[in-house]
CSV table of C-alpha atoms and ligand atoms in Angstrom, one decimal:
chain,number,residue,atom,x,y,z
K,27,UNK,CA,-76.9,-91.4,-38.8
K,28,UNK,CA,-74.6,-92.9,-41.2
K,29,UNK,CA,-70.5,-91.3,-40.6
K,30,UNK,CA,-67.7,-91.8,-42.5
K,31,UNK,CA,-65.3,-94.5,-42.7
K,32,UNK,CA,-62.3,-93.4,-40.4
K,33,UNK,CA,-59.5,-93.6,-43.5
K,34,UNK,CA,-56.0,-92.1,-42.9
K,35,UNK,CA,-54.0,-91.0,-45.8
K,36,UNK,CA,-51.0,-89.3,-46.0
K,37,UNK,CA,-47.7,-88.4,-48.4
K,38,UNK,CA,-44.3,-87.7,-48.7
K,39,UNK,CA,-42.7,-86.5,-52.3
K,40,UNK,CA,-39.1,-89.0,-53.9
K,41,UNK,CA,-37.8,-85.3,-53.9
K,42,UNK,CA,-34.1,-86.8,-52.4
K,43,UNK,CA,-33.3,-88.4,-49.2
K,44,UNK,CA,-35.5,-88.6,-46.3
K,45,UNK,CA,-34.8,-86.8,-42.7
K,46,UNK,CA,-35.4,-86.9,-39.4
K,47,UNK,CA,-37.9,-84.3,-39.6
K,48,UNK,CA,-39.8,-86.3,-42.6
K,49,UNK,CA,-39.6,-89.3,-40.3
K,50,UNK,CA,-40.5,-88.1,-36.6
K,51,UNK,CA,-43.1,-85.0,-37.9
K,52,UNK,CA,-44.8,-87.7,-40.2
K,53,UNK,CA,-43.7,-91.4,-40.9
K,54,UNK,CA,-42.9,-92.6,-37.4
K,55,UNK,CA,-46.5,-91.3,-36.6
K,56,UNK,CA,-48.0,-93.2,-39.8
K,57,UNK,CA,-46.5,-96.3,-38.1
K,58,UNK,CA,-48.5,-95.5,-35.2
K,59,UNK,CA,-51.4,-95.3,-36.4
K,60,UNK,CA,-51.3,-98.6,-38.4
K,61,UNK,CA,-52.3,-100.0,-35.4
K,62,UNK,CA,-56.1,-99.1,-35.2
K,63,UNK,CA,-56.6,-97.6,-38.8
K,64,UNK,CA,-57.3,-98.6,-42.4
K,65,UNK,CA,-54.2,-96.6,-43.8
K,66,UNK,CA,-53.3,-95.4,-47.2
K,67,UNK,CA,-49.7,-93.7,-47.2
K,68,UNK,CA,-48.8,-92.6,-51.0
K,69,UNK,CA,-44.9,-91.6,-52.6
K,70,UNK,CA,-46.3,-88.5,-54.5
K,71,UNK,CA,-44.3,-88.1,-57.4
K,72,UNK,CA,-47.0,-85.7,-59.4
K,73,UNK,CA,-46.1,-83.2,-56.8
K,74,UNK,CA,-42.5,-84.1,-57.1
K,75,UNK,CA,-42.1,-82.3,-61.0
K,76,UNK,CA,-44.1,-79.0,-59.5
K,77,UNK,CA,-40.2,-77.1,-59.3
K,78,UNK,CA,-37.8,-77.1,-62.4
K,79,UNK,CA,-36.5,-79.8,-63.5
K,80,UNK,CA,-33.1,-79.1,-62.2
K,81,UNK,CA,-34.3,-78.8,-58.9
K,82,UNK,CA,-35.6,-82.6,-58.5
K,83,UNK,CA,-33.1,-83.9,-61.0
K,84,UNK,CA,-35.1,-85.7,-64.2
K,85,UNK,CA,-36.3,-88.8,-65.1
K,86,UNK,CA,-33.9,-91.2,-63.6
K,87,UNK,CA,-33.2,-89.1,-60.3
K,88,UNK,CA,-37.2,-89.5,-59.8
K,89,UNK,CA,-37.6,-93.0,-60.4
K,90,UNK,CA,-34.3,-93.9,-58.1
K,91,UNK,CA,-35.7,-91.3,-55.0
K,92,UNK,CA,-39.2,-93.1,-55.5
K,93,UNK,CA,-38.1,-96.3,-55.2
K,94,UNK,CA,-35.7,-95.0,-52.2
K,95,UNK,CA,-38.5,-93.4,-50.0
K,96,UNK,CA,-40.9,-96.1,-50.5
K,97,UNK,CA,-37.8,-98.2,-49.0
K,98,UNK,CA,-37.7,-95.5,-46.4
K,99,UNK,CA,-41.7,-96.6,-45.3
K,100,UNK,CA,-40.9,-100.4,-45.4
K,101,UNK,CA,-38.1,-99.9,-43.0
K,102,UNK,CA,-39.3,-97.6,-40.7
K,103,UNK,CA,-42.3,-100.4,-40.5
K,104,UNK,CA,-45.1,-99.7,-42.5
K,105,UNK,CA,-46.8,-102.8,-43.7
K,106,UNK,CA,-47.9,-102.6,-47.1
K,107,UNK,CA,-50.5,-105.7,-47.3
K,108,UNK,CA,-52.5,-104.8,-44.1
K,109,UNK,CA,-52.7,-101.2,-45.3
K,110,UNK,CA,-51.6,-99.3,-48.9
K,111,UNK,CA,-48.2,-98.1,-50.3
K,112,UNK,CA,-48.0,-96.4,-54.3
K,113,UNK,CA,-46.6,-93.9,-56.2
K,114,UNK,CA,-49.3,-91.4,-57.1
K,115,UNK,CA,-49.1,-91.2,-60.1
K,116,UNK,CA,-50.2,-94.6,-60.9
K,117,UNK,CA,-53.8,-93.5,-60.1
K,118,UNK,CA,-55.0,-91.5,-62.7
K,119,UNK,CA,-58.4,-90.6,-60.8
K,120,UNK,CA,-56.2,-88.0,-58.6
K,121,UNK,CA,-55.3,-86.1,-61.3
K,122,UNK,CA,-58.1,-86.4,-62.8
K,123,UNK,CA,-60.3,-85.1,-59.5
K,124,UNK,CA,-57.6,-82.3,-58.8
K,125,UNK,CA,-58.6,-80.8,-62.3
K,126,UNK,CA,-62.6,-80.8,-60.6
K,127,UNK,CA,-60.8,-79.1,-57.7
K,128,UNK,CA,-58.8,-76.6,-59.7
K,129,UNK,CA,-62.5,-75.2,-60.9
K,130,UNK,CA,-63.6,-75.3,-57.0
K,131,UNK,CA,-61.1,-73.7,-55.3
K,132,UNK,CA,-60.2,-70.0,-55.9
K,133,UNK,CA,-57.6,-67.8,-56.8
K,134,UNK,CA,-57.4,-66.2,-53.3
K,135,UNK,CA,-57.5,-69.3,-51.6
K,136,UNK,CA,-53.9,-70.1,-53.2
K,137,UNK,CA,-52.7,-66.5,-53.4
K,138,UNK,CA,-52.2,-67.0,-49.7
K,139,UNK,CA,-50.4,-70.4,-49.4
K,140,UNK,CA,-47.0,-69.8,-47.9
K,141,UNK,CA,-45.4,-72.7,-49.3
K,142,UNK,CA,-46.4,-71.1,-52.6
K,143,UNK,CA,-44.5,-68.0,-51.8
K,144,UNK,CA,-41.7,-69.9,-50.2
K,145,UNK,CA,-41.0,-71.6,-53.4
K,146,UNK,CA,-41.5,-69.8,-55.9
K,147,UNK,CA,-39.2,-67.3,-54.2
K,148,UNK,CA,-39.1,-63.4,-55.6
K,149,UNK,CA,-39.4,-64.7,-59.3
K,150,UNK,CA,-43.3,-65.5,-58.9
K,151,UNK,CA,-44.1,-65.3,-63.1
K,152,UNK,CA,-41.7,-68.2,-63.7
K,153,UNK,CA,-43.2,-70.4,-61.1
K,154,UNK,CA,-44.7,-73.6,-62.6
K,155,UNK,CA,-48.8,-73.1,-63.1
K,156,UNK,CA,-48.4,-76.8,-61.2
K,157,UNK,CA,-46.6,-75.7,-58.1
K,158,UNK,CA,-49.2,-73.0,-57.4
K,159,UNK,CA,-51.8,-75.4,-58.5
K,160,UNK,CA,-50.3,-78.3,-56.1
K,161,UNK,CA,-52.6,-77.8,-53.3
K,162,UNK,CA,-55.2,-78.7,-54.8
K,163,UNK,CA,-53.7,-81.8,-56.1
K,164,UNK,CA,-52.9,-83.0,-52.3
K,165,UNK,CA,-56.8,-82.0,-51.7
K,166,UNK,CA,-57.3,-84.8,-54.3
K,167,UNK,CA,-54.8,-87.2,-53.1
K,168,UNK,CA,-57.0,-87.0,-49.5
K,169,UNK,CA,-60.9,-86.6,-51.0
K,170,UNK,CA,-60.2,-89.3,-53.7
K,171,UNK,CA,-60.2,-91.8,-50.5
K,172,UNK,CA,-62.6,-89.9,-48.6
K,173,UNK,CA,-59.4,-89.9,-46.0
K,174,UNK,CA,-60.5,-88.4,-42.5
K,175,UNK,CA,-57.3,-88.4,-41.0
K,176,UNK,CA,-54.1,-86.7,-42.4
K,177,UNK,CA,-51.2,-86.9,-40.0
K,178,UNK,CA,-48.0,-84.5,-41.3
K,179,UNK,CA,-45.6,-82.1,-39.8
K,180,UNK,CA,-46.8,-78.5,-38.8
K,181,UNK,CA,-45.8,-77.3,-42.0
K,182,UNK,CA,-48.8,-79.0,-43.8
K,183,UNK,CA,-51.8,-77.4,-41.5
K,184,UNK,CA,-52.5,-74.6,-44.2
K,185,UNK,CA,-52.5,-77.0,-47.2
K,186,UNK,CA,-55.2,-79.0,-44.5
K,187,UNK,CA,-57.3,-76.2,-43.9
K,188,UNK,CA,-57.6,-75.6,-47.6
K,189,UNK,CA,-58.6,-79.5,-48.4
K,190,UNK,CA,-61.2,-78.5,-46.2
K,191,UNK,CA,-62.3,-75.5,-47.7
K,192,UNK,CA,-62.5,-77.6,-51.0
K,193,UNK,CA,-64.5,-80.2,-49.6
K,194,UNK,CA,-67.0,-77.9,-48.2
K,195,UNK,CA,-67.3,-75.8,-51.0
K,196,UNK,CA,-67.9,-79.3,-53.5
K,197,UNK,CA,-70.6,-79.9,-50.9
K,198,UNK,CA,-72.4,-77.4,-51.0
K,199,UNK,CA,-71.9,-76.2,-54.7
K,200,UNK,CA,-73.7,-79.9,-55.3
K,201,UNK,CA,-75.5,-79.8,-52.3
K,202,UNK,CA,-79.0,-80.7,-54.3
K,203,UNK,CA,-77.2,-82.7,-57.0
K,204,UNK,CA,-75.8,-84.9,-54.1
K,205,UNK,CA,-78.6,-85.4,-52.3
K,206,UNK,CA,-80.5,-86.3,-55.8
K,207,UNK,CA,-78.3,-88.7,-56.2
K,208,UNK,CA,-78.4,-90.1,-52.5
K,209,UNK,CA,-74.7,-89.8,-52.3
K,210,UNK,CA,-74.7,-87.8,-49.2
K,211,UNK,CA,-73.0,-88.7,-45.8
K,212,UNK,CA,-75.4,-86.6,-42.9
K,213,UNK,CA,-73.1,-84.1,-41.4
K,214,UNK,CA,-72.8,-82.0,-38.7
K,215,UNK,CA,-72.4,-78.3,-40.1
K,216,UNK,CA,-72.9,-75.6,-36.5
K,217,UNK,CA,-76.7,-76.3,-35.6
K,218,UNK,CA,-77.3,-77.8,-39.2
K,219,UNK,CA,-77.4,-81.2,-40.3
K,220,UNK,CA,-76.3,-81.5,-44.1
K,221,UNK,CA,-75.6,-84.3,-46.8
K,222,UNK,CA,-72.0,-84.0,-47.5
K,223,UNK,CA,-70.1,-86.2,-50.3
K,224,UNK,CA,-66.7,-85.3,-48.8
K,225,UNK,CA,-65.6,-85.0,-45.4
K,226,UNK,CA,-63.9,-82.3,-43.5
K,227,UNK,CA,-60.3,-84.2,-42.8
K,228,UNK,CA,-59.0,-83.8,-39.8
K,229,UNK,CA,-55.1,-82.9,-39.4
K,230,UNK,CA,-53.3,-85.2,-37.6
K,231,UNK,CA,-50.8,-83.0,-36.2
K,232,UNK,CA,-48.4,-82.6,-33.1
K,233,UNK,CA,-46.8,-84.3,-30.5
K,234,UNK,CA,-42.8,-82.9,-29.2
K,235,UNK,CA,-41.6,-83.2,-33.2
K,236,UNK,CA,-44.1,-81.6,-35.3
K,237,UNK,CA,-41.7,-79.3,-36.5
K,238,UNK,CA,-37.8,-80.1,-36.0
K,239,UNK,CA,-35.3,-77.5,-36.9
K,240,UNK,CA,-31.9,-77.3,-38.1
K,241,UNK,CA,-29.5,-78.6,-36.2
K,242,UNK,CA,-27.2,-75.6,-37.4
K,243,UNK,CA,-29.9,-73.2,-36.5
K,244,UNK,CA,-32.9,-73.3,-34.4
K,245,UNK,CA,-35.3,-71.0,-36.2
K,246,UNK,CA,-35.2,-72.8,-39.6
K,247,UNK,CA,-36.9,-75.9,-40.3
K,248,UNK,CA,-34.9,-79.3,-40.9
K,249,UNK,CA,-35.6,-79.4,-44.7
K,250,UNK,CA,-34.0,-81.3,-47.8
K,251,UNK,CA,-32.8,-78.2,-49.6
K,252,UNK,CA,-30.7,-76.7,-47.0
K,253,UNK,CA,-27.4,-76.8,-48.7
K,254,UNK,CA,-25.5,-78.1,-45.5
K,255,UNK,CA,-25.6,-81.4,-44.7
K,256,UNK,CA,-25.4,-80.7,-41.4
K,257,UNK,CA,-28.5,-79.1,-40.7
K,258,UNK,CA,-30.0,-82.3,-41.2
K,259,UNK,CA,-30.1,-86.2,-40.1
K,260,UNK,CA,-30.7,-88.0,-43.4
K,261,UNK,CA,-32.5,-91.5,-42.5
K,262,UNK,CA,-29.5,-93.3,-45.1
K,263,UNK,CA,-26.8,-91.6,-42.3
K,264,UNK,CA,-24.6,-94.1,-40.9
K,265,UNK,CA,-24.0,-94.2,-37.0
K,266,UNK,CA,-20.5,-92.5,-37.1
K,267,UNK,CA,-22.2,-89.5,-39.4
K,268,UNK,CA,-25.2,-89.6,-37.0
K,269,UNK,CA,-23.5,-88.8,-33.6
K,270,UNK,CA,-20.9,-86.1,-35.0
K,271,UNK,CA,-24.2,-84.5,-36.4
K,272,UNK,CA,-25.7,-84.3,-33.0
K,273,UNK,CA,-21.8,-83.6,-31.6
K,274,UNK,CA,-21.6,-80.5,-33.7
K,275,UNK,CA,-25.4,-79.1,-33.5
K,276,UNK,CA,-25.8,-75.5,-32.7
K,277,UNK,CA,-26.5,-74.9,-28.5
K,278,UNK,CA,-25.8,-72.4,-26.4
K,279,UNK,CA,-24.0,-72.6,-23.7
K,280,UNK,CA,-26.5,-72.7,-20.7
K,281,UNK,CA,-27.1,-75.9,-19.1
K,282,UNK,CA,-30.5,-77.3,-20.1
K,283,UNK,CA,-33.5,-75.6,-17.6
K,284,UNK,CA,-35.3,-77.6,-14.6
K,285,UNK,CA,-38.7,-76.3,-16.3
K,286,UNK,CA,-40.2,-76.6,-19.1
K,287,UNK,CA,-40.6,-73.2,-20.1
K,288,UNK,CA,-36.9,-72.6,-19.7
K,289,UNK,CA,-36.8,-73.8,-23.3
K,290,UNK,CA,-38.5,-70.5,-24.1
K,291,UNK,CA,-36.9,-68.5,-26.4
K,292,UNK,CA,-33.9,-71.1,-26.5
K,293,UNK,CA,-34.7,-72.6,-29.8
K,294,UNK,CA,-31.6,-75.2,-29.9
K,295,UNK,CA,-32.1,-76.4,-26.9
K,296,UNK,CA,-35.8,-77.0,-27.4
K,297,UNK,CA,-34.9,-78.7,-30.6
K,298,UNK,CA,-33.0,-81.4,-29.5
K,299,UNK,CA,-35.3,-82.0,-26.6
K,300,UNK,CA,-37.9,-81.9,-28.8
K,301,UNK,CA,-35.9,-84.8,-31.1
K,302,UNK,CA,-35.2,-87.0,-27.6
K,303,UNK,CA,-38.9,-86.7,-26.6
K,304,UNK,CA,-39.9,-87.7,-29.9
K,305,UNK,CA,-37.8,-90.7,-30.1
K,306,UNK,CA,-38.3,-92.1,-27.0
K,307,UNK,CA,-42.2,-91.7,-26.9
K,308,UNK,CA,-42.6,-89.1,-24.1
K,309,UNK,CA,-43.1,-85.6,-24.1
K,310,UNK,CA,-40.6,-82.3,-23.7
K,311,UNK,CA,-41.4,-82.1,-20.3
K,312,UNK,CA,-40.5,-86.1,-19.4
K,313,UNK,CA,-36.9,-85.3,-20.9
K,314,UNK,CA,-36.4,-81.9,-18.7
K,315,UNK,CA,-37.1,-84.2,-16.2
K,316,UNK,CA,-34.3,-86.5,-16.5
K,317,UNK,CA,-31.7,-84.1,-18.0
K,318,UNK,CA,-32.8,-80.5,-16.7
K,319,UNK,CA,-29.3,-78.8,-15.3
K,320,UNK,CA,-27.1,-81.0,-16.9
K,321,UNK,CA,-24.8,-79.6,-19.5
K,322,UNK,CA,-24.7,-80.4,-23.6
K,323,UNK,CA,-22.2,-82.1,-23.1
K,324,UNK,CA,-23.8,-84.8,-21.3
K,325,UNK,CA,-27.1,-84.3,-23.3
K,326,UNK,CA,-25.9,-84.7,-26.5
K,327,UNK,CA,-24.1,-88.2,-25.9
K,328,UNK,CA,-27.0,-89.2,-24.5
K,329,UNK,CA,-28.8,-88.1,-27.4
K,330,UNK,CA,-26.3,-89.2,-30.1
K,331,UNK,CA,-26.7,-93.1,-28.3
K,332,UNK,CA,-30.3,-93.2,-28.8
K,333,UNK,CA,-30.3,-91.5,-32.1
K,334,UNK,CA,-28.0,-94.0,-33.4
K,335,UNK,CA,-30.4,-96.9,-31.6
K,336,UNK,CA,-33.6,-95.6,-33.3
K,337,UNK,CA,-32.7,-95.0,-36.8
K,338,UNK,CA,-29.4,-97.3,-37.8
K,339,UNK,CA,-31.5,-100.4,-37.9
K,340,UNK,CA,-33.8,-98.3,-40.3
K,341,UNK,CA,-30.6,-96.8,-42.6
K,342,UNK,CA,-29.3,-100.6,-42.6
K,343,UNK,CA,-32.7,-101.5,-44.0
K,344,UNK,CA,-33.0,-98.7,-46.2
K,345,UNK,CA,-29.3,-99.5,-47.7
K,346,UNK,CA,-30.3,-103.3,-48.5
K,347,UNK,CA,-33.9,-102.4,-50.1
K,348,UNK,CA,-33.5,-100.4,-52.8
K,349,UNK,CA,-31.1,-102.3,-54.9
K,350,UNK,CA,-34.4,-105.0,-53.9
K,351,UNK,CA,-36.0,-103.1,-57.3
K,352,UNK,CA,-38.0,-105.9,-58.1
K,353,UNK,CA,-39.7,-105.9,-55.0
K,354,UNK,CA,-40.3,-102.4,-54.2
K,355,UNK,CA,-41.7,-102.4,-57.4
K,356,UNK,CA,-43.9,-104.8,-56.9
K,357,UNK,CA,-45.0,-103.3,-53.5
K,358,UNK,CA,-45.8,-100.3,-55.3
K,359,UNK,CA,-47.8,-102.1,-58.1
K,360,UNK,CA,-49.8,-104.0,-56.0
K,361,UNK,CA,-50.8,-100.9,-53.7
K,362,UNK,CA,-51.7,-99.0,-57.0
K,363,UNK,CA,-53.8,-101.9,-57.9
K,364,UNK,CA,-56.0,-101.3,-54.8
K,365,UNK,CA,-55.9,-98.0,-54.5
K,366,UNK,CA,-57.6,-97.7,-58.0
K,367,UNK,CA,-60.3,-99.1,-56.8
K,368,UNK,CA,-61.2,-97.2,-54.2
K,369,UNK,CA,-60.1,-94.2,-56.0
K,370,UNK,CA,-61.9,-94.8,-59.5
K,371,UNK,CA,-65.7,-95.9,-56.6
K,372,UNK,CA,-65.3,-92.1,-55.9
K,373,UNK,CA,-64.8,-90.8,-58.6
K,374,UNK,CA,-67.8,-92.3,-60.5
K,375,UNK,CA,-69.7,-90.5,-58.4
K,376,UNK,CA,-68.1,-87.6,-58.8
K,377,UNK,CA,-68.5,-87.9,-62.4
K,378,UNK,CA,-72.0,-88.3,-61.7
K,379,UNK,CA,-72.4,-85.4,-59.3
K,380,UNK,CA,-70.7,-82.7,-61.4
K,381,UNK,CA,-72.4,-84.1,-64.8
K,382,UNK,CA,-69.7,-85.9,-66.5
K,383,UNK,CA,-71.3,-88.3,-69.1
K,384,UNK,CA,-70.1,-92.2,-68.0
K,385,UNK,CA,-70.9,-95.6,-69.1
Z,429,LIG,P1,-42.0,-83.3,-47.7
Z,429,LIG,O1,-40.7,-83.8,-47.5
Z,429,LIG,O2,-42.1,-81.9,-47.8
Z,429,LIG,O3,-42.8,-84.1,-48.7
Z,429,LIG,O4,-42.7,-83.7,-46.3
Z,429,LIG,C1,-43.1,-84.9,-45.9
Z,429,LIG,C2,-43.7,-84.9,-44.5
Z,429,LIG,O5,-42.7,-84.6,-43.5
Z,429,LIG,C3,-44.9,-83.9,-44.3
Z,429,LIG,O6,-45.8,-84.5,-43.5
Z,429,LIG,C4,-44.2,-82.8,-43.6
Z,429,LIG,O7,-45.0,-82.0,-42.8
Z,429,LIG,C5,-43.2,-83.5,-42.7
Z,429,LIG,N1,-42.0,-82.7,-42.5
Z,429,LIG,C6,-41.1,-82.1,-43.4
Z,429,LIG,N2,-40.2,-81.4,-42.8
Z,429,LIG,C7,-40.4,-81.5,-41.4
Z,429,LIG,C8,-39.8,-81.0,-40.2
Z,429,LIG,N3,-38.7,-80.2,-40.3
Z,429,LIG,N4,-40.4,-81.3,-39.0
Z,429,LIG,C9,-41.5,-82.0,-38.9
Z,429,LIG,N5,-42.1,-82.5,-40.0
Z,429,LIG,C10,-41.6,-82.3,-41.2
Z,430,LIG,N1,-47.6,-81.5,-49.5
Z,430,LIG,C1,-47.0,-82.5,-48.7
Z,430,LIG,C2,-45.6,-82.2,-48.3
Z,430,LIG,O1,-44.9,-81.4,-48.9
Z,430,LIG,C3,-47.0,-83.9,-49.4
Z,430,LIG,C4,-48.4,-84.3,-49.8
Z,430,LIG,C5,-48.9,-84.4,-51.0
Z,430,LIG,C6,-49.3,-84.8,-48.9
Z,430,LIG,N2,-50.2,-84.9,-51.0
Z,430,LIG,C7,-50.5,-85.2,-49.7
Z,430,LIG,C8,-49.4,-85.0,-47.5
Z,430,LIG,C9,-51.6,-85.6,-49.1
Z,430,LIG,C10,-50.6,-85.5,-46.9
Z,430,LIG,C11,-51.7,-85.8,-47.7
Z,430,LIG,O2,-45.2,-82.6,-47.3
């Protein structure tokens, strides 16, 4: 029985600077799994245009923060000529297999996205038809490559589960017209064997950072938009602007527990042990081990150090790159060149499945 190719894929949107969420919930990992993978990892700056144009800035704001968070992958050590870097819009097969998808997936389906109803806030008719349409899009960005593997923060499972309902729906939909064709991979489905053309990714989800938090209050998420600065660790912060972030994070004022389910209803707390965990490789319970009963005011030194340790060499980088524009142009192009390729051998059959005239 033939399987499919393990692919990863994954994407971040050039919508402003990058943080330390971005980069332990998702790019740090991508590094990771460099190791053992074929990897595709994709700027998407389709998605990026989805709000109003005052909210990611126009032309020259998107071309400058899409040229600053490809930077952002080359320093934190993704290697774009063993695996693929581009902006997504320079391959015009995913927008042209998100319009398949827009006829697959339903109404209801995206009625219940949260992300949806996050952003578009209370005034829901004046949303962009794009934004409510944008999961779909990402379904493309992952099906055009036949991905298996998409690793992303925790905020990304529902957008997941409903690339999957996409792909199973296109399956069976064209279940006879695949199997015509001989396109079909044999799948498991419960008891059932089927002939699928796309497979059900898997999310790649988890580990001690899957979901970091504001550093100025634990039950928000670490997020771009929040309007202070110090919610957040931006990946361009220098080492000075680093440590007083940590220095001034939100805690209470216990010591840190000896278990880990002290952290239990303690969201600060968790956070930052959470952040330590995740920069040093180990999990929660690994740092309760070394710090559990000290106070915050050891912790957060400790913190600040290894904060400044992990990610300065990467700011450095990402300071010197993107006035490189030649080059991360050229990265870009040259990813875009092969990622066409693989992109435009799916989609002929696609063509082909749904009955789409070619040559
Ligand atoms: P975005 O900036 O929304 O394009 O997100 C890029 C990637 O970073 C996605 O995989 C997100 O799930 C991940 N991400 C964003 N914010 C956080 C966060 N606060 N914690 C963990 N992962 C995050
Ligand atoms: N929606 C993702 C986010 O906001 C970005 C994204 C777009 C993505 N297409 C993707 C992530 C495909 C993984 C795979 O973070």
């Amino acid at each position: 029985m033939s399987t499919f190719e393990p692919l990863v894929f994954s994407g971040v949107q050039p919508t402003g600077n990058l943080h330390l969420g971005n980069y332990l919930g998702a790019v740090r990992r991508w590094v990771a799994l460099q190791e053992n993978n074929n990897c595709i990892y994709c700027v998407v700056d389709q998605h990026a245009i989805t709000q109003a144009v005052s909210v990611w800035g126009g032309p020259a704001e998107l071309q400058r923060n899409t040229r600053e968070v490809t930077a952002a992958f080359l320093a934190a050590g993704i290697d774009a000529e063993k695996h693929i870097v581009f902006n997504q819009s320079r391959v015009r097969q995913h927008a042209e297999l998100a319009w398949v998808f827009n006829c697959i997936a339903r109404m209801g389906w995206l009625n219940r996205m949260t992300q949806f109803k996050d952003k578009a806030g209370k005034d829901r008719e004046n949303a962009s038809v794009g934004l409510f349409a944008y999961p779909n899009l990402m379904a493309a960005d992952i099906l055009v490559y036949r991905a298996t593997h998409v690793p992303v923060g925790e905020d990304q499972k529902q957008h997941l589960e409903l690339t999957r309902d996409i792909a199973q729906k296109f399956n069976t939909d064209f279940s006879d017209r695949i199997a015509e064709l001989g396109l079909g991979i044999e799948t498991q489905s419960g008891d059932e064997t089927i002939q699928s053309f796309f497979p059900l990714t898997e999310p790649v989800i988890g580990g001690p950072a899957a979901r970091v938090m504001s550093l100025r209050d634990g039950t928000k998420k670490m997020s771009k938009s929040d309007p202070s600065d110090l919610s957040r660790i931006n990946l361009t912060d220098d080492e000075d602007t680093i440590s007083k972030k940590i220095r001034k994070a939100k805690t209470d004022s216990e010591p840190l527990p000896s278990d880990i389910e002290g952290l239990n209803d303690r969201p600060e707390a968790d956070n930052l042990v959470g952040i330590y965990a995740a920069l040093t490789d180990t999990d929660k319970a690994g740092v309760i081990r070394d710090f559990g009963g000290q106070q915050f005011s050891v912790f957060k030194p400790a913190l600040a150090d290894l904060a400044v340790a992990k990610l300065a060499p990467i700011a450095s980088e990402m300071r010197r790159l993107p006035a490189d524009t030649a080059y991360i142009d050229s990265v870009l192009k040259n990813g875009g060149e092969r990622a066409a390729i693989l992109a435009e051998k799916t989609m002929r059959n696609v063509r082909d499945i749904v009955g789409f005239l070619q040559d």
